[in-house]
Coordinates of C-alpha atoms and ligand atoms in Angstrom, one line a residue:
X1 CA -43.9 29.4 -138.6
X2 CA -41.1 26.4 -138.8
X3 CA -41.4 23.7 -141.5
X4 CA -42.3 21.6 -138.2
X5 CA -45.2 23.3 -137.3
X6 CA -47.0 23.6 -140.5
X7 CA -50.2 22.2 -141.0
X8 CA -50.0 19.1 -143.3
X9 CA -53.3 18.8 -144.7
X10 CA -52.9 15.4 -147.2
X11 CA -51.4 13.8 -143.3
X12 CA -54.9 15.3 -142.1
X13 CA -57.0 13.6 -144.6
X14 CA -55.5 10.3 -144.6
X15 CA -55.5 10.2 -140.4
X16 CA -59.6 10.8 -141.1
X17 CA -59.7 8.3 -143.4
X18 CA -57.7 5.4 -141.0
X19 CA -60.3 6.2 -138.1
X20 CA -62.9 5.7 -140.5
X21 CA -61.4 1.8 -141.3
X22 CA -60.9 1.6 -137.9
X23 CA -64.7 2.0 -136.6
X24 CA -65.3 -0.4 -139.8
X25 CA -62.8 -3.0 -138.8
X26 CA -63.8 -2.9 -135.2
X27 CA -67.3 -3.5 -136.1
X28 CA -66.7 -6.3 -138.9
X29 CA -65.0 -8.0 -135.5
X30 CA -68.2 -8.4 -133.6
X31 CA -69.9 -9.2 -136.3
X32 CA -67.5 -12.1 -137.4
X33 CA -67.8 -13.2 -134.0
X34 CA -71.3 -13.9 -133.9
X35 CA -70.4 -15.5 -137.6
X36 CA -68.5 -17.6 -135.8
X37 CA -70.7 -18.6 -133.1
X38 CA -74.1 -18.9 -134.3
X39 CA -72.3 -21.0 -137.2
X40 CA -73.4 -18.8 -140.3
X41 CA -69.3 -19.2 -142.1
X42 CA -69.9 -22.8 -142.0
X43 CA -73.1 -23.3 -143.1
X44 CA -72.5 -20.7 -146.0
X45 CA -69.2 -22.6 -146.6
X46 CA -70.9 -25.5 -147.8
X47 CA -74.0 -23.8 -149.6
X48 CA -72.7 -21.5 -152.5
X49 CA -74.4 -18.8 -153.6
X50 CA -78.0 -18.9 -151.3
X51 CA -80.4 -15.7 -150.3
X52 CA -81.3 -14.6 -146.5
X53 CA -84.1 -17.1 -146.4
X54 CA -82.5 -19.9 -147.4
X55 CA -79.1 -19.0 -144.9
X56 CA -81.7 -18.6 -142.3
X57 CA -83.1 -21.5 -142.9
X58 CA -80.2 -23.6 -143.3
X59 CA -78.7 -22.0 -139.8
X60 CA -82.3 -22.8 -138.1
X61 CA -81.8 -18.5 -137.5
X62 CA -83.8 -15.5 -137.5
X63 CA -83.8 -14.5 -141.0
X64 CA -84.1 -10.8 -140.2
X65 CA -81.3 -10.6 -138.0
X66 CA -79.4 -13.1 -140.5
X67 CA -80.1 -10.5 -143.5
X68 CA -78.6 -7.7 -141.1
X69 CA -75.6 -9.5 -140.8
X70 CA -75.0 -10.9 -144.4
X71 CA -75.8 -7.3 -145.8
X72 CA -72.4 -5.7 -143.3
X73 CA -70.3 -9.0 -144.0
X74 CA -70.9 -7.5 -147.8
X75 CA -70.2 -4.2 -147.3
X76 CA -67.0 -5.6 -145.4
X77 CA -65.9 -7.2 -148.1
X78 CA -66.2 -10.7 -146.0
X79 CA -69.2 -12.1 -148.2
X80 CA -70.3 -11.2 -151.6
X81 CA -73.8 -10.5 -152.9
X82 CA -74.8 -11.1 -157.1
X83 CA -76.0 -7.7 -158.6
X84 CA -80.0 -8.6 -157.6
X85 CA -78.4 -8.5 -154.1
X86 CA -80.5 -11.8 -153.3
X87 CA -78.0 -14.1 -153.6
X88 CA -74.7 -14.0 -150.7
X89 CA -71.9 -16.2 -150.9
X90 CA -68.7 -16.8 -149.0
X91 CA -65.4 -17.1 -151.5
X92 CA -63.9 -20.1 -151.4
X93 CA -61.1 -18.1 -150.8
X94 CA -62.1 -16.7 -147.6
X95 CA -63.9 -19.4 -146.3
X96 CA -60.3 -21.1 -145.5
X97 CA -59.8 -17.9 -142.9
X98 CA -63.5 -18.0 -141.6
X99 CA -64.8 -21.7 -140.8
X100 CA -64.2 -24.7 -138.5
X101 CA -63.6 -26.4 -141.4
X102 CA -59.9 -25.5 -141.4
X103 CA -58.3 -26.1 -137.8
X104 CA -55.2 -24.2 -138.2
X105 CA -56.4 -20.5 -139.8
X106 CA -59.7 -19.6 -138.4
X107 CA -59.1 -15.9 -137.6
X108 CA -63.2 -15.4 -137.1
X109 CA -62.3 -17.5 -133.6
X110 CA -59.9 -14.7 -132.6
X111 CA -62.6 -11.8 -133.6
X112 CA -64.7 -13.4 -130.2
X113 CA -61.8 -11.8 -128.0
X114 CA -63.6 -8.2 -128.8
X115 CA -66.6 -8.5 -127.2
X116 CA -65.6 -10.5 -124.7
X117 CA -62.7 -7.9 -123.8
X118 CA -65.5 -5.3 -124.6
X119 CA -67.8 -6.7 -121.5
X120 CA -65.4 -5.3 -118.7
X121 CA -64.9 -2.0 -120.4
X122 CA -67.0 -0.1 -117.3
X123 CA -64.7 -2.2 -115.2
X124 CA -61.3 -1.0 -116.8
X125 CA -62.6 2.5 -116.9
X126 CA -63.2 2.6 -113.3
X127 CA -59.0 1.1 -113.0
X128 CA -57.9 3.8 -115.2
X129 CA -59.7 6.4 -112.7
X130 CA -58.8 4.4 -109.0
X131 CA -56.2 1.7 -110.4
X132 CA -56.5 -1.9 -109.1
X133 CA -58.0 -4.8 -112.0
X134 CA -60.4 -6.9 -112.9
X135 CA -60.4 -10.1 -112.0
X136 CA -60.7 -13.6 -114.1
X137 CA -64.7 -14.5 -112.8
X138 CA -66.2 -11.0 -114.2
X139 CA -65.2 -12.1 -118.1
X140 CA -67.9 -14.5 -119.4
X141 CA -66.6 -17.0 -121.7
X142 CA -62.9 -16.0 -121.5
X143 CA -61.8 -19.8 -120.4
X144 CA -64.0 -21.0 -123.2
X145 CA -62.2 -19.3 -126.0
X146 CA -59.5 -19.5 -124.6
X147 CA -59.5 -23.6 -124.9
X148 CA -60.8 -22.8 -128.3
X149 CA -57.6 -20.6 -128.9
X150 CA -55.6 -23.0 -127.8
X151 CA -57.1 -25.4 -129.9
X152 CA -56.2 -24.3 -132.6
X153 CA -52.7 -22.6 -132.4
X154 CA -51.0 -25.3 -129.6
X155 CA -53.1 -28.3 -130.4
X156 CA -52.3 -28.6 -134.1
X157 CA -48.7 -28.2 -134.3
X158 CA -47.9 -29.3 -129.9
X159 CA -46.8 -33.0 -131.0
X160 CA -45.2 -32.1 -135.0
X161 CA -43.1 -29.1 -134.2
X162 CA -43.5 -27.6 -130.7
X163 CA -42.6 -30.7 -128.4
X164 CA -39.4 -31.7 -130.5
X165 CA -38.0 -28.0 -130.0
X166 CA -37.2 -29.4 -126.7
X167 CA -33.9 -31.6 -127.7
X168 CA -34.7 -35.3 -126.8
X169 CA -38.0 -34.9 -124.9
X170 CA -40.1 -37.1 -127.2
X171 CA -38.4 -39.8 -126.3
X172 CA -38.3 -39.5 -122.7
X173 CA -42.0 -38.7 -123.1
X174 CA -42.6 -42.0 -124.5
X175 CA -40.4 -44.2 -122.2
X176 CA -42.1 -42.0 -119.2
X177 CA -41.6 -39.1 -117.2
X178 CA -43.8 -36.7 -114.7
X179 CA -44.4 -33.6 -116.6
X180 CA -46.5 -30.0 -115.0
X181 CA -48.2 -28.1 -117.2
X182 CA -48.7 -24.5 -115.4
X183 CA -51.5 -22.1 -116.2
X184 CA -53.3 -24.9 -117.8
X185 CA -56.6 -23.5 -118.2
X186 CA -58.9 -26.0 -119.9
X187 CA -56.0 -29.0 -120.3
X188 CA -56.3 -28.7 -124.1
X189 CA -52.5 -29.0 -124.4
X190 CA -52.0 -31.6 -121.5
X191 CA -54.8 -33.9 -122.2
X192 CA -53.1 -33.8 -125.5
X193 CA -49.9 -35.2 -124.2
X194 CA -51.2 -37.4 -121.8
X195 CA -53.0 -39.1 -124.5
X196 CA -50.0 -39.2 -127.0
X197 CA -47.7 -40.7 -124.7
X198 CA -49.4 -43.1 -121.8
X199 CA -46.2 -43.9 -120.0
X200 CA -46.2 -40.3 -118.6
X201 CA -48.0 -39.0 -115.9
X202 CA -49.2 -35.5 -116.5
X203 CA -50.1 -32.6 -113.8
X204 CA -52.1 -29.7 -114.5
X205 CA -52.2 -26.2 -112.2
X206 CA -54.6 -23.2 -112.7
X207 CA -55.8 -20.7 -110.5
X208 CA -59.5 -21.2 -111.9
X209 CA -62.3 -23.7 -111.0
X210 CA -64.1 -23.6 -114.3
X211 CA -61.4 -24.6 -117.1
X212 CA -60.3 -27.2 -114.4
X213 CA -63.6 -29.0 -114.6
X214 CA -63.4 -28.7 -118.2
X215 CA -60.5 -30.5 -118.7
X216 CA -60.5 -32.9 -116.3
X217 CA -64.3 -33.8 -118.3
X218 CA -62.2 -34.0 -121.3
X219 CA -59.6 -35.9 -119.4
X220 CA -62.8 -38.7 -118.5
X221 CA -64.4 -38.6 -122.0
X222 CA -60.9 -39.2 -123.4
X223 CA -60.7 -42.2 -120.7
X224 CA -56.7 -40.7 -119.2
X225 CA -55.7 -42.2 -116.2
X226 CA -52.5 -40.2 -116.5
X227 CA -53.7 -37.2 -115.8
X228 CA -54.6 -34.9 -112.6
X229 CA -55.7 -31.3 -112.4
X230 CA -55.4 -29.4 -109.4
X231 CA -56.9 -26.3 -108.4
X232 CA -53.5 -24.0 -107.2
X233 CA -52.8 -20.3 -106.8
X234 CA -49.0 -20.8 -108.2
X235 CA -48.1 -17.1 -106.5
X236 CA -48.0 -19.0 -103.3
X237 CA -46.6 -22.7 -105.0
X238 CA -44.5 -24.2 -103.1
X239 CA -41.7 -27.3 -104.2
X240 CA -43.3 -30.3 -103.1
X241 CA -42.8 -32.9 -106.4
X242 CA -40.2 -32.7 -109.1
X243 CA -40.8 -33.2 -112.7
X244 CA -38.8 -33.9 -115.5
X245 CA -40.4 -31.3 -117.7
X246 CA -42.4 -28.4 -117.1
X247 CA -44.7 -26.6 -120.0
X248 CA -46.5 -23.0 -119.9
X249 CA -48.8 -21.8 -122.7
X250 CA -49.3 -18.2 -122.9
X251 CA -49.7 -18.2 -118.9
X252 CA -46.3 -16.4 -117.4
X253 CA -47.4 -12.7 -118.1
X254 CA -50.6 -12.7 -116.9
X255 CA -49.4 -14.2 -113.4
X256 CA -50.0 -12.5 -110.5
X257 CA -46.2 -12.7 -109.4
X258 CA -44.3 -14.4 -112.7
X259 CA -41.0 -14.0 -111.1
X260 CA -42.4 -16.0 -108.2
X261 CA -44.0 -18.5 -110.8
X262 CA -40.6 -19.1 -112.5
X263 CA -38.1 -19.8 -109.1
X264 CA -41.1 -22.4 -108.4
X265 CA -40.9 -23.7 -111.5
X266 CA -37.0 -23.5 -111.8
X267 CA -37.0 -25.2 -108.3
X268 CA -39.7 -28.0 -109.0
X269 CA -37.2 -29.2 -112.0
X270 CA -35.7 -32.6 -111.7
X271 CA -31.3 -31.9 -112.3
X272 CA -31.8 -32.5 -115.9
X273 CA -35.5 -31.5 -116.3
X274 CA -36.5 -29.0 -119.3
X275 CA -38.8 -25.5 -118.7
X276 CA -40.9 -24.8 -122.1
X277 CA -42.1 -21.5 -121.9
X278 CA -44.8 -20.0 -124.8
X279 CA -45.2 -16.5 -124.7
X280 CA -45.6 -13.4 -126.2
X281 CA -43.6 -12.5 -129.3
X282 CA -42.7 -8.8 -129.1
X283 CA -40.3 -6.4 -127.7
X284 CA -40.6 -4.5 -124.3
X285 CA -39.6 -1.5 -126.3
X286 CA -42.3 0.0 -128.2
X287 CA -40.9 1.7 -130.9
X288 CA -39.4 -2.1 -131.8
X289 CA -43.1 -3.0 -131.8
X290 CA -44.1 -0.6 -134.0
X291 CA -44.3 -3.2 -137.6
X292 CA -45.9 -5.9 -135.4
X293 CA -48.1 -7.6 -137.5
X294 CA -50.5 -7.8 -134.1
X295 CA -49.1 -5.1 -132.3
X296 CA -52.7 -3.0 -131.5
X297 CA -54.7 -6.3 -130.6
X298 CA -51.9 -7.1 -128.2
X299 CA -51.4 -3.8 -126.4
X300 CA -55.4 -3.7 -126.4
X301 CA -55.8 -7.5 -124.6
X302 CA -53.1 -6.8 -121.7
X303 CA -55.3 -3.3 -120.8
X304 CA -58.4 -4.7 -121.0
X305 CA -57.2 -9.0 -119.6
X306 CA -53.9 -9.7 -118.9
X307 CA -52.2 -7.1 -117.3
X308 CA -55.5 -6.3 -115.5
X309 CA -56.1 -10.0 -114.0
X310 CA -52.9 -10.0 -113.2
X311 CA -53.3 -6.4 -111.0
X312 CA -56.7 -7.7 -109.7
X313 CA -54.2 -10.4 -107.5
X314 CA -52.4 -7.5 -106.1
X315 CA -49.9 -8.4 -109.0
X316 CA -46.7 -7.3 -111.1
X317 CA -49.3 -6.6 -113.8
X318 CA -46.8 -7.0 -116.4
X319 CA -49.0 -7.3 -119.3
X320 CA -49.2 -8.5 -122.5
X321 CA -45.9 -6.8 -124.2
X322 CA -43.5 -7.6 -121.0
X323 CA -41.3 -8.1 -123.5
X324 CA -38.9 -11.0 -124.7
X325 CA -35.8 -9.0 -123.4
X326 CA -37.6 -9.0 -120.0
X327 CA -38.8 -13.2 -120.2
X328 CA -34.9 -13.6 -121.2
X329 CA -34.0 -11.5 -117.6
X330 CA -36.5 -12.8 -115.2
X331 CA -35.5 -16.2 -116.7
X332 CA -32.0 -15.7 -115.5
X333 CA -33.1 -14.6 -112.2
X334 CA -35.0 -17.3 -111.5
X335 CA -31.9 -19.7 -112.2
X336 CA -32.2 -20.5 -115.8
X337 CA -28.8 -19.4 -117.2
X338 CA -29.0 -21.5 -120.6
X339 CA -32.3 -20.0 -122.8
X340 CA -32.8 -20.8 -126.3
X341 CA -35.9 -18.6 -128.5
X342 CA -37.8 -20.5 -131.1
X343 CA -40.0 -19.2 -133.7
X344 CA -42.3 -21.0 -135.3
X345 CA -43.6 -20.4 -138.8
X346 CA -47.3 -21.0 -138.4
X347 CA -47.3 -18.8 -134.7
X348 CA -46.7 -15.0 -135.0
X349 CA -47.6 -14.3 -131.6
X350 CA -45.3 -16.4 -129.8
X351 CA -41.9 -17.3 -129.3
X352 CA -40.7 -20.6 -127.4
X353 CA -38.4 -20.2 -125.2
X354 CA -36.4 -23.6 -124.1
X355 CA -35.2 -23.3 -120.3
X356 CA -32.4 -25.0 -118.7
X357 CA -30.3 -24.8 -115.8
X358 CA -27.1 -25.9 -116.8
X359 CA -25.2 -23.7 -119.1
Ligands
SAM1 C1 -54.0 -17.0 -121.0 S1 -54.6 -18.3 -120.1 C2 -53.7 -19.7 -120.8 C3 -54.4 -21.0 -120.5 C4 -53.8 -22.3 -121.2 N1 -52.4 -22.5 -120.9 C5 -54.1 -22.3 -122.7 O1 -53.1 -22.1 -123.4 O2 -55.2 -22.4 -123.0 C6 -53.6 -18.1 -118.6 C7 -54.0 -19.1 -117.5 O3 -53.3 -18.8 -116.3 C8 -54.1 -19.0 -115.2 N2 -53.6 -18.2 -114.0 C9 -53.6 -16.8 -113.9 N3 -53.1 -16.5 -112.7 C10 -52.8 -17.6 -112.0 C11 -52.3 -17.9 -110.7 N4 -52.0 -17.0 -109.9 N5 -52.1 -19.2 -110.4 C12 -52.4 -20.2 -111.3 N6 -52.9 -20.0 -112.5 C13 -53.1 -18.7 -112.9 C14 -55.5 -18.5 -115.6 O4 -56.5 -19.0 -114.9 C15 -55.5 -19.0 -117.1 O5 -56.1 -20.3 -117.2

């Protein structure tokens, strides 16, 4: 037998014991999702050490189920219990990871993407076998978490460090320009802007009545009357208005046609407009993905959402990992010959790419 081919049994043992931590992990998810949602990490965030009834109680939730749930948290390592095992506390040092209290770091938000992707898995079962996708309306709550998503990793650093990546654009921004914003699901990001800087007028595209009425609710609440959100398949966009600057948040790969997404956009922008482009961090190469800190989760959402909305329009179906190398090509092609990637220290997932056509 060659050295190759013999059996390495310590390799054996430790593969046995990574799918055991992976049927834990994935479980911990959904159950730090429904943390999340039914509000049990912030209630216990404020409580310190409190038993099921008075969680329960506190939560206005079923205590049985609540017990059910503290107990795996435990055995997670998530929560800790005293040695009666009555008494469950969240560390302080957790909590920061784990509740709406901190706006920037709550990973339990993300954990919600699991069932959600897990809904459409008779769906993508039946792609693998016949091909096609699945389209936006058959995820429930995708838009919402989405805009919570967004929330939190655009909204808290889009005015401090991602708008001035774009040289001079604050300024303009506050003297007054048009500005799109495509893919804009729930307007988190525009409403944002158009708030921050009222001499602007602000234009938001998305494919999708439901995120649309959501932010143009926000838009209301937030009294903007420099704002509009249109309802537009951008596959079939056509030039009608320039703008001065044009903003995409995590919304090129998943297009239907992205290369047709970008000549609009290169087309709609005014001679000296800018193109800010967030999107995935990662390489089209997968061995060069192989040390991303998010590299499963990412592979795993463009199978099960983004490269299978994206098919379900009869699409490129790019996905997820289309790769900065292939952003920096279809860029080009679409006329943008002078591209500059940012990196920004809070955001492992994405890179920001600033688009112009000069060179
Ligand atoms: C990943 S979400 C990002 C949403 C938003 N930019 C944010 O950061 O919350 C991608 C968005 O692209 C929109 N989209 C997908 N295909 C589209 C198309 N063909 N035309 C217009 N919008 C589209 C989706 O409806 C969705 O709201």
């Amino acid at each position: 037998m060659c050295a190759a081919c013999e059996f390495n049994q310590a390799k054996a043992e430790g593969f046995a014991e990574k799918l055991l931590q992976i049927l834990n992990s994935g479980s911990l998810a959904l159950m730090m999702s429904i943390g999340h949602r039914v509000g049990l990490f912030d209630t216990m965030r404020d409580m310190g050490p409190a038993t099921s009834e008075e969680i329960a109680g506190a939560s206005g939730l079923n205590e049985r189920y609540v017990r059910e749930w503290l107990n795996a948290m435990t055995v997670g390592r998530i929560l800790e219990v005293d040695d009666k095992a009555e008494r469950y506390q969240l560390p302080p040092e957790h909590s920061g990871f784990l509740t709406r209290a901190n706006p920037t770091d709550n990973m339990a938000l993300f954990a919600q993407y699991i069932p959600i992707l897990g809904q459409v898995e008779d769906r993508i079962i039946g792609c693998f076998k016949n091909g096609g996708g699945v389209s936006y309306d058959k995820y429930e709550r995708f838009h919402e978490v989405m805009a919570e998503d967004s929330g939190q990793s655009v909204l808290s650093s889009l005015i401090q460090d991602i708008l001035p990546l774009v040289p001079g654009i604050i300024q303009k921004l506050e003297k007054g320009i048009k500005v799109l914003d495509v893919g804009c699901g729930s307007g988190k990001a525009l409403n944002l802007m158009a708030q921050t800087y009222p001499n602007s007028e602000f234009v938001g595209y998305d494919l999708c009545a439901e995120p649309l009425e959501v932010a143009r609710k926000d838009a209301m609440e937030k009294g903007l009357s420099n704002i509009t959100f249109e309802q537009v398949d951008l596959t079939y966009a056509r030039t009608e208005i320039s703008f001065d600057f044009i903003t995409a948040f995590d919304a090129i790969h998943d297009q239907a046609r992205p290369d047709k997404v970008l000549q609009f956009i290169y087309g709609s922008l005014r001679e000296d407009g800018a193109f800010l482009m967030q999107d995935i961090d990662a390489s089209e190469n997968v061995n060069n993905n192989m040390d991303h800190p998010l590299g499963p989760l990412l592979y795993t959402v463009s199978t099960m959402h983004c490269m299978t909305v994206s098919l379900a329009q009869d699409g490129m179906g790019l996905g997820t990992m289309w790769g900065t190398e292939k952003a920096q090509r279809m860029l080009k092609e679409a006329g943008f010959n002078n591209v500059k990637e940012n990196r920004l220290e809070h955001d492992i997932q994405n890179c920001y790419f600033v688009c112009r056509g000069d060179s």
